[in-house]
Amino acid sequence: MAILGRLSRLQQLVSTEQKRTFAAHGLDAPSFDVLATLRRSDPPHLLTPAELMRSAMVTSGAITQRLDRLEGRGLVTRAPSESDGRSVVVGLTDEGRALIDRALPDHLATEERLLGALTRPERDALAGALRGLLESLGDAEAR
Amino acid sequence: MAILGRLSRLQQLVSTEQKRTFAAHGLDAPSFDVLATLRRSDPPHLLTPAELMRSAMVTSGAITQRLDRLEGRGLVTRAPSESDGRSVVVGLTDEGRALIDRALPDHLATEERLLGALTRPERDALAGALRGLLESLGDAEAR
DNA sequence: CCAATGTAGCTCAGCGCTAAGCTATCCCGG
DNA sequence: CCGGGATAGCTTAGCGCTGAGCTACATTGG
């Protein structure tokens, strides 16, 4: 089983490299994750903590703390939901949106660089294999 | 770039599943990693903290703390190196070896289960792609 | 031979996450 | 209409890791 060990090592290398990119924009990985998830969501780019939690695959406490930090920096806003008294709506501030819009191109360039060794067909095959595995493990959000 | 995102999600799912297996033997992932690395090394299964550090891709401080915990439980031993005054030699105790020998088959079964969705050729292709990526990123220990 | 540089391992403060538990709200079936 | 289970979000203690810094030992070049 030389697959899962390599998966873990590769993820480790990749995330270390990505951290460097995030840091160049004053971000860390958890913050980038939240901002990018909001940015990728349909306009008007509003999500609940529960949605962010499912996307990030972390516990609710982790999302609470991520949002605390981002809100403290003025990058996201929290407002009570109008339709569900338990829920909260998270949105990007102008500053948060400007920041993630600066960081995203760099992030994509890093991805491209990390995958540079693979040809297009190889990438497609790899993406397909990963997708298949994710689905077999019941990952609902296997995008 | 649907690859790196899936890689991260997959690694998350896999490691959560593996944790469950480790816990069934009274282990967590870091402890399992150290014991399994020692067990897989050539007899007499002795490694230095520096070697464990490179294998696990964590900092030296992390290895120190992992070894503190394992030594405290009586699963590994630390002895000063005879050939290098800076170095330490880590070995498995009888108990440590017995424990990892019980846990490893379960771990392999978990791997097999997680990869159940892939056929043999699919696995080979995936393993090859991951290996290629690791090498392109300069991972010396891409086994 | 020794000064300079590199390597090995340890220490510790700080950080983000989990796990468990809490309150408040929603929603379904009886 | 209401009781009970599910869901949303927050809190907090505890944990493992990083990053920076330290000491001791090894190695290399002049």
Tab-separated table of C-alpha atoms (C1' of nucleotides) in Angstrom:
chain	number	residue	atom	x	y	z
A	1	MET	CA	0.000	0.000	0.000
A	2	ALA	CA	2.297	2.700	-1.204
A	3	ILE	CA	-0.653	4.980	-1.845
A	4	LEU	CA	-1.820	6.351	1.467
A	5	GLY	CA	1.671	6.962	2.753
A	6	ARG	CA	2.478	8.966	-0.335
A	7	LEU	CA	-0.804	10.771	-0.079
A	8	SER	CA	0.111	11.911	3.397
A	9	ARG	CA	3.637	12.955	2.462
A	10	LEU	CA	2.437	14.772	-0.618
A	11	GLN	CA	-0.223	16.631	1.308
A	12	GLN	CA	2.406	17.625	3.828
A	13	LEU	CA	4.718	19.001	1.150
A	14	VAL	CA	1.906	20.751	-0.672
A	15	SER	CA	0.459	22.416	2.394
A	16	THR	CA	3.887	23.640	3.476
A	17	GLU	CA	4.334	25.223	0.074
A	18	GLN	CA	0.863	26.736	0.146
A	19	LYS	CA	1.478	28.211	3.583
A	20	ARG	CA	4.321	30.192	2.107
A	21	THR	CA	2.006	31.693	-0.489
A	22	PHE	CA	-0.608	32.550	2.113
A	23	ALA	CA	1.974	34.169	4.353
A	24	ALA	CA	3.022	36.478	1.529
A	25	HIS	CA	-0.463	37.968	1.799
A	26	GLY	CA	-0.584	38.053	5.575
A	27	LEU	CA	-2.743	34.953	5.782
A	28	ASP	CA	-2.478	31.470	7.190
A	29	ALA	CA	-4.094	28.365	5.774
A	30	PRO	CA	-7.251	28.369	7.915
A	31	SER	CA	-7.937	32.016	7.155
A	32	PHE	CA	-7.311	31.563	3.465
A	33	ASP	CA	-9.630	28.577	3.448
A	34	VAL	CA	-12.516	30.541	4.903
A	35	LEU	CA	-12.019	33.583	2.693
A	36	ALA	CA	-11.610	31.504	-0.453
A	37	THR	CA	-14.674	29.414	0.339
A	38	LEU	CA	-16.734	32.553	0.782
A	39	ARG	CA	-15.328	34.035	-2.413
A	40	ARG	CA	-16.103	30.909	-4.424
A	41	SER	CA	-19.671	30.756	-3.160
A	42	ASP	CA	-22.433	32.176	-5.299
A	43	PRO	CA	-22.963	35.927	-5.002
A	44	PRO	CA	-23.589	37.605	-2.664
A	45	HIS	CA	-20.908	35.359	-1.157
A	46	LEU	CA	-22.748	34.620	2.081
A	47	LEU	CA	-22.373	31.337	3.942
A	48	THR	CA	-23.263	30.028	7.376
A	49	PRO	CA	-20.668	28.661	9.818
A	50	ALA	CA	-22.229	25.233	9.294
A	51	GLU	CA	-21.550	25.426	5.573
A	52	LEU	CA	-17.994	26.570	6.178
A	53	MET	CA	-17.569	23.727	8.619
A	54	ARG	CA	-18.642	21.111	6.075
A	55	SER	CA	-16.437	22.628	3.432
A	56	ALA	CA	-13.371	22.764	5.653
A	57	MET	CA	-14.054	19.419	7.335
A	58	VAL	CA	-13.270	20.768	10.772
A	59	THR	CA	-15.345	20.943	13.944
A	60	SER	CA	-17.745	23.759	14.722
A	61	GLY	CA	-15.394	25.066	17.378
A	62	ALA	CA	-12.650	25.499	14.819
A	63	ILE	CA	-14.939	27.557	12.587
A	64	THR	CA	-16.030	29.719	15.495
A	65	GLN	CA	-12.402	30.494	16.221
A	66	ARG	CA	-11.484	31.103	12.610
A	67	LEU	CA	-14.356	33.530	12.275
A	68	ASP	CA	-13.372	35.233	15.540
A	69	ARG	CA	-9.937	35.884	14.124
A	70	LEU	CA	-11.153	37.022	10.719
A	71	GLU	CA	-13.840	39.212	12.204
A	72	GLY	CA	-11.286	40.718	14.548
A	73	ARG	CA	-9.165	41.650	11.549
A	74	GLY	CA	-12.151	43.155	9.795
A	75	LEU	CA	-12.076	40.652	6.925
A	76	VAL	CA	-15.475	39.031	7.453
A	77	THR	CA	-18.776	40.013	9.032
A	78	ARG	CA	-21.175	37.986	11.142
A	79	ALA	CA	-24.862	38.782	11.186
A	80	PRO	CA	-27.795	36.863	12.662
A	81	SER	CA	-29.804	34.987	10.065
A	82	GLU	CA	-33.215	36.434	9.295
A	83	SER	CA	-34.797	33.106	8.479
A	84	ASP	CA	-33.281	30.890	11.179
A	85	GLY	CA	-32.863	32.120	14.702
A	86	ARG	CA	-30.073	29.645	15.402
A	87	SER	CA	-28.001	30.591	12.448
A	88	VAL	CA	-25.485	33.197	11.455
A	89	VAL	CA	-24.625	34.640	8.069
A	90	VAL	CA	-20.971	35.223	7.281
A	91	GLY	CA	-19.884	37.630	4.584
A	92	LEU	CA	-16.746	39.243	3.231
A	93	THR	CA	-15.940	42.840	4.029
A	94	ASP	CA	-14.571	44.982	1.224
A	95	GLU	CA	-11.153	44.528	2.729
A	96	GLY	CA	-11.603	40.777	3.016
A	97	ARG	CA	-12.692	40.518	-0.574
A	98	ALA	CA	-9.836	42.668	-1.802
A	99	LEU	CA	-7.373	40.543	0.144
A	100	ILE	CA	-8.595	37.204	-1.140
A	101	ASP	CA	-8.735	38.590	-4.667
A	102	ARG	CA	-5.067	39.454	-4.374
A	103	ALA	CA	-4.149	36.108	-2.823
A	104	LEU	CA	-6.095	33.766	-5.092
A	105	PRO	CA	-4.024	34.271	-8.261
A	106	ASP	CA	-0.858	33.544	-6.315
A	107	HIS	CA	-2.445	30.468	-4.871
A	108	LEU	CA	-3.397	29.206	-8.311
A	109	ALA	CA	0.110	29.884	-9.564
A	110	THR	CA	1.488	27.839	-6.673
A	111	GLU	CA	-0.835	24.984	-7.536
A	112	GLU	CA	0.271	25.122	-11.125
A	113	ARG	CA	3.877	25.037	-10.059
A	114	LEU	CA	3.351	22.103	-7.706
A	115	LEU	CA	1.642	20.120	-10.438
A	116	GLY	CA	4.188	21.078	-13.055
A	117	ALA	CA	5.539	17.557	-13.332
A	118	LEU	CA	2.243	16.169	-14.631
A	119	THR	CA	0.957	16.394	-18.169
A	120	ARG	CA	-2.634	17.310	-18.820
A	121	PRO	CA	-3.817	13.691	-19.268
A	122	GLU	CA	-1.931	12.662	-16.150
A	123	ARG	CA	-3.679	15.388	-14.211
A	124	ASP	CA	-7.053	14.290	-15.486
A	125	ALA	CA	-6.363	10.719	-14.500
A	126	LEU	CA	-5.180	11.730	-11.056
A	127	ALA	CA	-8.155	14.026	-10.521
A	128	GLY	CA	-10.465	11.207	-11.535
A	129	ALA	CA	-8.865	8.706	-9.203
A	130	LEU	CA	-9.080	11.120	-6.292
A	131	ARG	CA	-12.670	11.910	-7.100
A	132	GLY	CA	-13.548	8.239	-7.210
A	133	LEU	CA	-11.926	7.620	-3.872
A	134	LEU	CA	-13.650	10.581	-2.285
A	135	GLU	CA	-17.026	9.447	-3.516
A	136	SER	CA	-16.438	5.891	-2.356
A	137	LEU	CA	-15.735	7.283	1.090
A	138	GLY	CA	-18.950	9.241	1.083
A	139	ASP	CA	-17.589	12.726	0.679
A	140	ALA	CA	-20.657	14.686	-0.262
A	141	GLU	CA	-18.788	17.753	-1.389
A	142	ALA	CA	-16.378	16.001	-3.747
A	143	ARG	CA	-16.233	18.890	-6.150
B	1	MET	CA	-7.121	22.584	-10.289
B	2	ALA	CA	-9.390	20.041	-8.746
B	3	ILE	CA	-6.431	17.977	-7.646
B	4	LEU	CA	-4.898	19.591	-4.603
B	5	GLY	CA	-8.236	20.330	-2.998
B	6	ARG	CA	-9.236	16.717	-3.339
B	7	LEU	CA	-5.868	15.620	-2.086
B	8	SER	CA	-6.421	17.598	1.073
B	9	ARG	CA	-9.963	16.351	1.606
B	10	LEU	CA	-8.970	12.777	0.947
B	11	GLN	CA	-6.065	12.975	3.348
B	12	GLN	CA	-8.430	14.386	5.948
B	13	LEU	CA	-10.901	11.539	5.532
B	14	VAL	CA	-8.192	8.900	5.464
B	15	SER	CA	-6.419	10.134	8.550
B	16	THR	CA	-9.665	10.330	10.490
B	17	GLU	CA	-10.338	6.716	9.603
B	18	GLN	CA	-6.816	5.667	10.499
B	19	LYS	CA	-7.068	7.378	13.858
B	20	ARG	CA	-9.932	5.093	14.702
B	21	THR	CA	-7.797	2.049	14.007
B	22	PHE	CA	-4.927	3.394	16.070
B	23	ALA	CA	-7.218	4.178	18.971
B	24	ALA	CA	-8.403	0.581	19.048
B	25	HIS	CA	-4.856	-0.317	20.053
B	26	GLY	CA	-4.386	2.525	22.507
B	27	LEU	CA	-2.359	4.578	20.041
B	28	ASP	CA	-2.653	7.900	18.295
B	29	ALA	CA	-1.319	8.743	14.862
B	30	PRO	CA	2.009	10.258	15.945
B	31	SER	CA	2.803	7.304	18.205
B	32	PHE	CA	1.829	4.798	15.566
B	33	ASP	CA	3.990	6.592	13.049
B	34	VAL	CA	7.099	6.340	15.207
B	35	LEU	CA	6.544	2.710	16.189
B	36	ALA	CA	5.757	1.642	12.635
B	37	THR	CA	8.788	3.459	11.244
B	38	LEU	CA	11.019	1.719	13.740
B	39	ARG	CA	9.420	-1.638	12.979
B	40	ARG	CA	9.856	-1.201	9.235
B	41	SER	CA	13.517	-0.278	9.584
B	42	ASP	CA	16.137	-2.943	9.088
B	43	PRO	CA	16.864	-5.121	12.089
B	44	PRO	CA	17.763	-4.437	14.811
B	45	HIS	CA	15.138	-1.725	14.306
B	46	LEU	CA	17.206	1.144	15.608
B	47	LEU	CA	16.875	4.701	14.301
B	48	THR	CA	17.989	8.139	15.377
B	49	PRO	CA	15.577	10.974	16.136
B	50	ALA	CA	16.925	12.710	13.029
B	51	GLU	CA	15.913	9.762	10.870
B	52	LEU	CA	12.488	9.628	12.462
B	53	MET	CA	12.162	13.343	11.857
B	54	ARG	CA	12.882	13.022	8.146
B	55	SER	CA	10.507	10.100	7.845
B	56	ALA	CA	7.665	11.838	9.632
B	57	MET	CA	8.323	15.242	8.060
B	58	VAL	CA	7.909	17.065	11.347
B	59	THR	CA	10.277	19.293	13.304
B	60	SER	CA	12.857	18.014	15.732
B	61	GLY	CA	10.811	19.326	18.633
B	62	ALA	CA	7.893	17.155	17.594
B	63	ILE	CA	10.065	14.044	17.550
B	64	THR	CA	11.502	14.862	20.956
B	65	GLN	CA	7.994	15.080	22.350
B	66	ARG	CA	6.795	11.936	20.604
B	67	LEU	CA	9.720	10.016	22.003
B	68	ASP	CA	9.109	11.467	25.471
B	69	ARG	CA	5.587	10.089	25.401
B	70	LEU	CA	6.556	6.701	23.999
B	71	GLU	CA	9.489	6.346	26.367
B	72	GLY	CA	7.208	7.279	29.264
B	73	ARG	CA	4.879	4.462	28.263
B	74	GLY	CA	7.755	2.036	28.024
B	75	LEU	CA	7.310	1.443	24.294
B	76	VAL	CA	10.673	2.742	23.068
B	77	THR	CA	14.138	3.207	24.502
B	78	ARG	CA	16.628	6.028	24.056
B	79	ALA	CA	20.352	5.411	24.360
B	80	PRO	CA	23.302	7.658	23.547
B	81	SER	CA	24.990	6.786	20.280
B	82	GLU	CA	28.391	5.171	20.572
B	83	SER	CA	29.727	6.583	17.347
B	84	ASP	CA	28.340	10.118	17.490
B	85	GLY	CA	28.307	12.055	20.714
B	86	ARG	CA	25.475	14.275	19.527
B	87	SER	CA	23.171	11.490	18.583
B	88	VAL	CA	20.711	9.150	20.194
B	89	VAL	CA	19.620	5.667	19.232
B	90	VAL	CA	15.940	4.830	19.521
B	91	GLY	CA	14.731	1.263	19.767
B	92	LEU	CA	11.551	-0.676	20.431
B	93	THR	CA	10.989	-2.338	23.775
B	94	ASP	CA	9.465	-5.801	23.763
B	95	GLU	CA	6.188	-4.211	24.690
B	96	GLY	CA	6.481	-1.622	21.933
B	97	ARG	CA	7.239	-4.236	19.372
B	98	ALA	CA	4.383	-6.445	20.490
B	99	LEU	CA	2.011	-3.506	20.342
B	100	ILE	CA	2.964	-2.408	16.846
B	101	ASP	CA	2.834	-5.998	15.656
B	102	ARG	CA	-0.739	-6.185	16.839
B	103	ALA	CA	-1.687	-2.828	15.341
B	104	LEU	CA	-0.060	-3.134	11.937
B	105	PRO	CA	-2.372	-5.811	10.494
B	106	ASP	CA	-5.381	-3.730	11.473
B	107	HIS	CA	-3.805	-0.707	9.873
B	108	LEU	CA	-3.224	-2.582	6.635
B	109	ALA	CA	-6.801	-3.825	6.680
B	110	THR	CA	-8.009	-0.255	7.081
B	111	GLU	CA	-5.896	0.817	4.118
B	112	GLU	CA	-7.293	-1.993	2.061
B	113	ARG	CA	-10.801	-0.956	3.002
B	114	LEU	CA	-10.195	2.692	2.178
B	115	LEU	CA	-8.837	1.785	-1.230
B	116	GLY	CA	-11.578	-0.728	-1.906
B	117	ALA	CA	-13.084	1.364	-4.670
B	118	LEU	CA	-9.997	1.111	-6.853
B	119	THR	CA	-9.009	-1.821	-9.022
B	120	ARG	CA	-5.451	-3.046	-9.043
B	121	PRO	CA	-4.475	-1.158	-12.214
B	122	GLU	CA	-6.132	1.974	-10.872
B	123	ARG	CA	-4.083	1.683	-7.726
B	124	ASP	CA	-0.887	1.252	-9.664
B	125	ALA	CA	-1.643	4.309	-11.746
B	126	LEU	CA	-2.467	6.366	-8.674
B	127	ALA	CA	0.640	5.193	-6.841
B	128	GLY	CA	2.715	6.114	-9.868
B	129	ALA	CA	1.242	9.552	-10.173
B	130	LEU	CA	1.818	10.263	-6.489
B	131	ARG	CA	5.354	8.995	-6.715
B	132	GLY	CA	6.046	11.200	-9.704
B	133	LEU	CA	4.720	14.224	-7.907
B	134	LEU	CA	6.705	13.493	-4.781
B	135	GLU	CA	9.902	13.135	-6.741
B	136	SER	CA	9.259	16.303	-8.685
B	137	LEU	CA	8.939	18.098	-5.375
B	138	GLY	CA	12.228	16.724	-4.163
B	139	ASP	CA	10.990	14.244	-1.608
B	140	ALA	CA	14.068	12.162	-1.002
B	141	GLU	CA	12.212	9.406	0.804
B	142	ALA	CA	9.552	8.806	-1.820
B	143	ARG	CA	9.429	5.116	-1.154
C	1	DC	C1'	45.660	22.540	14.872
C	2	DC	C1'	42.000	25.455	15.454
C	3	DA	C1'	38.312	28.537	13.884
C	4	DA	C1'	34.187	28.390	11.425
C	5	DT	C1'	30.345	26.052	9.941
C	6	DG	C1'	27.158	22.315	10.176
C	7	DT	C1'	24.452	18.785	12.556
C	8	DA	C1'	21.844	16.465	16.555
C	9	DG	C1'	18.733	16.879	19.966
C	10	DC	C1'	16.194	19.491	23.415
C	11	DT	C1'	13.234	23.467	25.434
C	12	DC	C1'	9.344	26.340	25.473
C	13	DA	C1'	5.884	29.820	24.265
C	14	DG	C1'	2.266	30.274	21.186
C	15	DC	C1'	-1.174	28.479	18.068
C	16	DG	C1'	-5.143	25.961	15.919
C	17	DC	C1'	-7.759	22.011	16.475
C	18	DT	C1'	-10.596	18.439	18.799
C	19	DA	C1'	-13.909	16.588	21.984
C	20	DA	C1'	-17.280	17.320	25.107
C	21	DG	C1'	-20.685	19.960	26.763
C	22	DC	C1'	-23.845	23.991	26.697
C	23	DT	C1'	-27.935	27.056	25.169
C	24	DA	C1'	-31.118	28.432	21.798
C	25	DT	C1'	-33.919	27.447	18.040
C	26	DC	C1'	-36.279	24.552	14.604
C	27	DC	C1'	-39.365	20.982	13.180
C	28	DC	C1'	-41.785	16.696	13.191
C	29	DG	C1'	-45.243	13.347	14.900
C	30	DG	C1'	-48.770	12.354	17.973
D	1	DC	C1'	-50.434	22.297	20.177
D	2	DC	C1'	-46.774	20.467	22.439
D	3	DG	C1'	-42.943	17.198	23.682
D	4	DG	C1'	-38.756	15.406	21.915
D	5	DG	C1'	-35.154	14.938	18.880
D	6	DA	C1'	-32.262	17.376	15.559
D	7	DT	C1'	-29.531	21.348	14.295
D	8	DA	C1'	-26.727	25.801	14.849
D	9	DG	C1'	-23.271	28.022	17.071
D	10	DC	C1'	-20.350	28.904	21.036
D	11	DT	C1'	-17.086	27.724	25.062
D	12	DT	C1'	-13.160	25.606	27.088
D	13	DA	C1'	-9.630	22.328	28.571
D	14	DG	C1'	-6.237	19.646	26.692
D	15	DC	C1'	-3.165	18.230	23.021
D	16	DG	C1'	0.517	18.011	19.375
D	17	DC	C1'	3.032	20.835	16.400
D	18	DT	C1'	5.808	24.814	14.882
D	19	DG	C1'	9.406	28.233	15.149
D	20	DA	C1'	12.948	30.248	17.455
D	21	DG	C1'	16.622	29.594	20.188
D	22	DC	C1'	20.022	26.877	22.880
D	23	DT	C1'	24.019	23.539	23.942
D	24	DA	C1'	27.011	20.023	22.642
D	25	DC	C1'	29.473	17.573	19.358
D	26	DA	C1'	31.335	16.818	14.508
D	27	DT	C1'	33.620	18.163	10.389
D	28	DT	C1'	35.974	20.905	7.184
D	29	DG	C1'	39.513	24.167	5.356
D	30	DG	C1'	43.241	27.155	5.905
